[in-house]
Short mmCIF file of C-alpha atoms in Angstrom, two decimals:
data_model
loop_
_atom_site.label_atom_id
_atom_site.label_comp_id
_atom_site.label_asym_id
_atom_site.label_seq_id
_atom_site.Cartn_x
_atom_site.Cartn_y
_atom_site.Cartn_z
CA MET A 1 -26.15 13.09 -1.14
CA SER A 2 -25.33 14.48 -4.53
CA GLU A 3 -27.39 17.29 -6.03
CA ARG A 4 -28.19 15.11 -9.06
CA PHE A 5 -29.60 12.37 -6.82
CA LEU A 6 -31.77 14.89 -4.95
CA GLU A 7 -32.91 16.30 -8.28
CA ILE A 8 -33.99 12.83 -9.40
CA VAL A 9 -35.85 12.30 -6.11
CA ARG A 10 -37.64 15.65 -6.53
CA PHE A 11 -38.42 14.74 -10.16
CA CYS A 12 -39.95 11.43 -9.03
CA VAL A 13 -42.09 13.13 -6.36
CA VAL A 14 -43.34 15.68 -8.89
CA GLY A 15 -43.87 12.88 -11.40
CA GLY A 16 -45.96 10.96 -8.89
CA LEU A 17 -48.15 13.97 -8.26
CA SER A 18 -48.45 14.55 -12.00
CA LEU A 19 -49.43 10.91 -12.47
CA LEU A 20 -52.23 11.35 -9.93
CA VAL A 21 -53.51 14.37 -11.88
CA ASP A 22 -53.19 12.44 -15.14
CA CYS A 23 -55.00 9.33 -13.87
CA ALA A 24 -57.75 11.30 -12.13
CA ILE A 25 -58.58 13.25 -15.27
CA LEU A 26 -58.29 10.14 -17.48
CA PHE A 27 -60.62 8.17 -15.22
CA GLY A 28 -63.06 11.03 -14.72
CA LEU A 29 -63.43 11.86 -18.40
CA THR A 30 -63.70 8.22 -19.44
CA GLU A 31 -65.94 6.86 -16.69
CA PHE A 32 -68.12 9.84 -15.78
CA PHE A 33 -68.34 11.68 -19.10
CA GLY A 34 -68.08 8.73 -21.51
CA VAL A 35 -65.12 10.16 -23.43
CA HIS A 36 -63.15 7.56 -25.44
CA TYR A 37 -60.01 6.58 -23.51
CA LEU A 38 -57.63 7.91 -26.17
CA TYR A 39 -59.22 11.37 -26.12
CA SER A 40 -59.30 11.30 -22.32
CA ALA A 41 -55.64 10.25 -22.30
CA ALA A 42 -54.67 13.17 -24.54
CA VAL A 43 -56.48 15.70 -22.35
CA SER A 44 -55.20 14.23 -19.09
CA PHE A 45 -51.63 13.98 -20.38
CA THR A 46 -51.70 17.61 -21.50
CA ALA A 47 -53.06 18.79 -18.14
CA SER A 48 -50.46 16.79 -16.25
CA VAL A 49 -47.65 18.17 -18.45
CA ILE A 50 -48.69 21.72 -17.57
CA PHE A 51 -48.87 20.79 -13.87
CA ASN A 52 -45.52 18.98 -14.11
CA TYR A 53 -43.85 21.91 -15.86
CA TRP A 54 -44.98 24.31 -13.18
CA LEU A 55 -43.63 22.07 -10.40
CA CYS A 56 -40.38 21.35 -12.26
CA VAL A 57 -39.69 25.05 -12.64
CA ALA A 58 -40.71 25.84 -9.06
CA TYR A 59 -39.23 22.82 -7.27
CA VAL A 60 -37.16 20.28 -9.22
CA PHE A 61 -34.55 22.01 -11.35
CA LYS A 62 -32.35 24.79 -10.00
CA ASN A 63 -32.08 27.91 -12.15
CA ALA A 64 -35.07 26.78 -14.19
CA ARG A 65 -36.59 30.27 -14.20
CA LYS A 66 -33.75 31.55 -16.36
CA GLN A 67 -34.96 29.84 -19.52
CA THR A 68 -34.14 30.72 -23.07
CA ALA A 69 -36.48 30.47 -26.05
CA ARG A 70 -34.49 27.41 -27.12
CA GLN A 71 -35.12 25.67 -23.79
CA ALA A 72 -38.84 26.45 -23.95
CA THR A 73 -38.95 25.07 -27.50
CA ILE A 74 -37.22 21.86 -26.39
CA PHE A 75 -39.67 21.51 -23.51
CA ILE A 76 -42.73 22.02 -25.71
CA GLY A 77 -41.36 19.75 -28.45
CA SER A 78 -40.46 16.99 -26.01
CA SER A 79 -43.94 17.25 -24.48
CA ILE A 80 -45.57 16.86 -27.89
CA ILE A 81 -43.42 13.81 -28.60
CA GLY A 82 -44.23 12.52 -25.09
CA LEU A 83 -47.93 12.90 -25.89
CA GLY A 84 -47.42 10.87 -29.07
CA LEU A 85 -45.55 8.17 -27.15
CA ASN A 86 -48.28 8.13 -24.52
CA GLN A 87 -51.02 7.75 -27.12
CA LEU A 88 -49.14 5.02 -28.98
CA CYS A 89 -48.51 3.12 -25.74
CA MET A 90 -52.11 3.51 -24.60
CA TRP A 91 -53.41 2.21 -27.93
CA PHE A 92 -50.91 -0.66 -27.98
CA PHE A 93 -51.55 -1.82 -24.43
CA VAL A 94 -55.35 -1.52 -24.69
CA GLU A 95 -56.00 -2.67 -28.26
CA ILE A 96 -53.16 -5.17 -28.83
CA ILE A 97 -52.22 -6.44 -25.36
CA LEU A 98 -55.85 -6.07 -24.16
CA LEU A 99 -55.16 -4.36 -20.83
CA HIS A 100 -57.69 -2.15 -19.06
CA TYR A 101 -56.99 1.48 -19.99
CA MET A 102 -56.00 2.42 -16.42
CA LEU A 103 -53.45 -0.40 -16.25
CA ALA A 104 -52.23 0.58 -19.71
CA LYS A 105 -51.73 4.12 -18.35
CA ILE A 106 -49.29 2.80 -15.76
CA PHE A 107 -47.17 1.08 -18.41
CA ALA A 108 -47.38 4.06 -20.77
CA THR A 109 -46.29 6.37 -17.97
CA ALA A 110 -43.28 4.21 -17.13
CA ILE A 111 -42.11 4.38 -20.74
CA VAL A 112 -42.77 8.09 -21.21
CA THR A 113 -41.15 9.01 -17.86
CA ILE A 114 -37.68 8.08 -19.10
CA TRP A 115 -38.12 10.27 -22.18
CA ASN A 116 -39.54 13.10 -20.05
CA TYR A 117 -36.69 13.19 -17.56
CA ILE A 118 -33.99 13.32 -20.18
CA MET A 119 -35.68 15.93 -22.34
CA LYS A 120 -37.13 18.10 -19.59
CA ARG A 121 -33.82 18.23 -17.80
CA LYS A 122 -32.30 19.45 -21.02
CA ALA A 123 -35.11 21.91 -21.58
CA ILE A 124 -35.40 23.60 -18.20
CA SER A 125 -32.07 23.11 -16.53
CA THR A 126 -29.25 25.50 -17.18
CA ASN A 127 -26.69 23.15 -15.65
#
């Protein structure tokens, strides 16, 4: 198998774990603490990005530890844009399409994942 294919598989595994973190925090904050779903989504997304970054550096992308300031800036910037996309998707799917916020999270994640792979690969891979 090609290294790129294995990288994508590792990225998907890490993404799945990050999604579990994201959904658990989203659900917990919203259901147990009564936090509005958009605030919960922002907190959970941010926590999952930090978790995802740590695993991407440690496991997904080779040579990721040799990052430049430019790469870190791209990663942070892409994460902020990803947060914006996530929030927009959550709002759209809940308020316009009328989905439950947890189902909306699945659709939002699918959309943001494509953005994340492209930008995070650029940000933390030296290849």
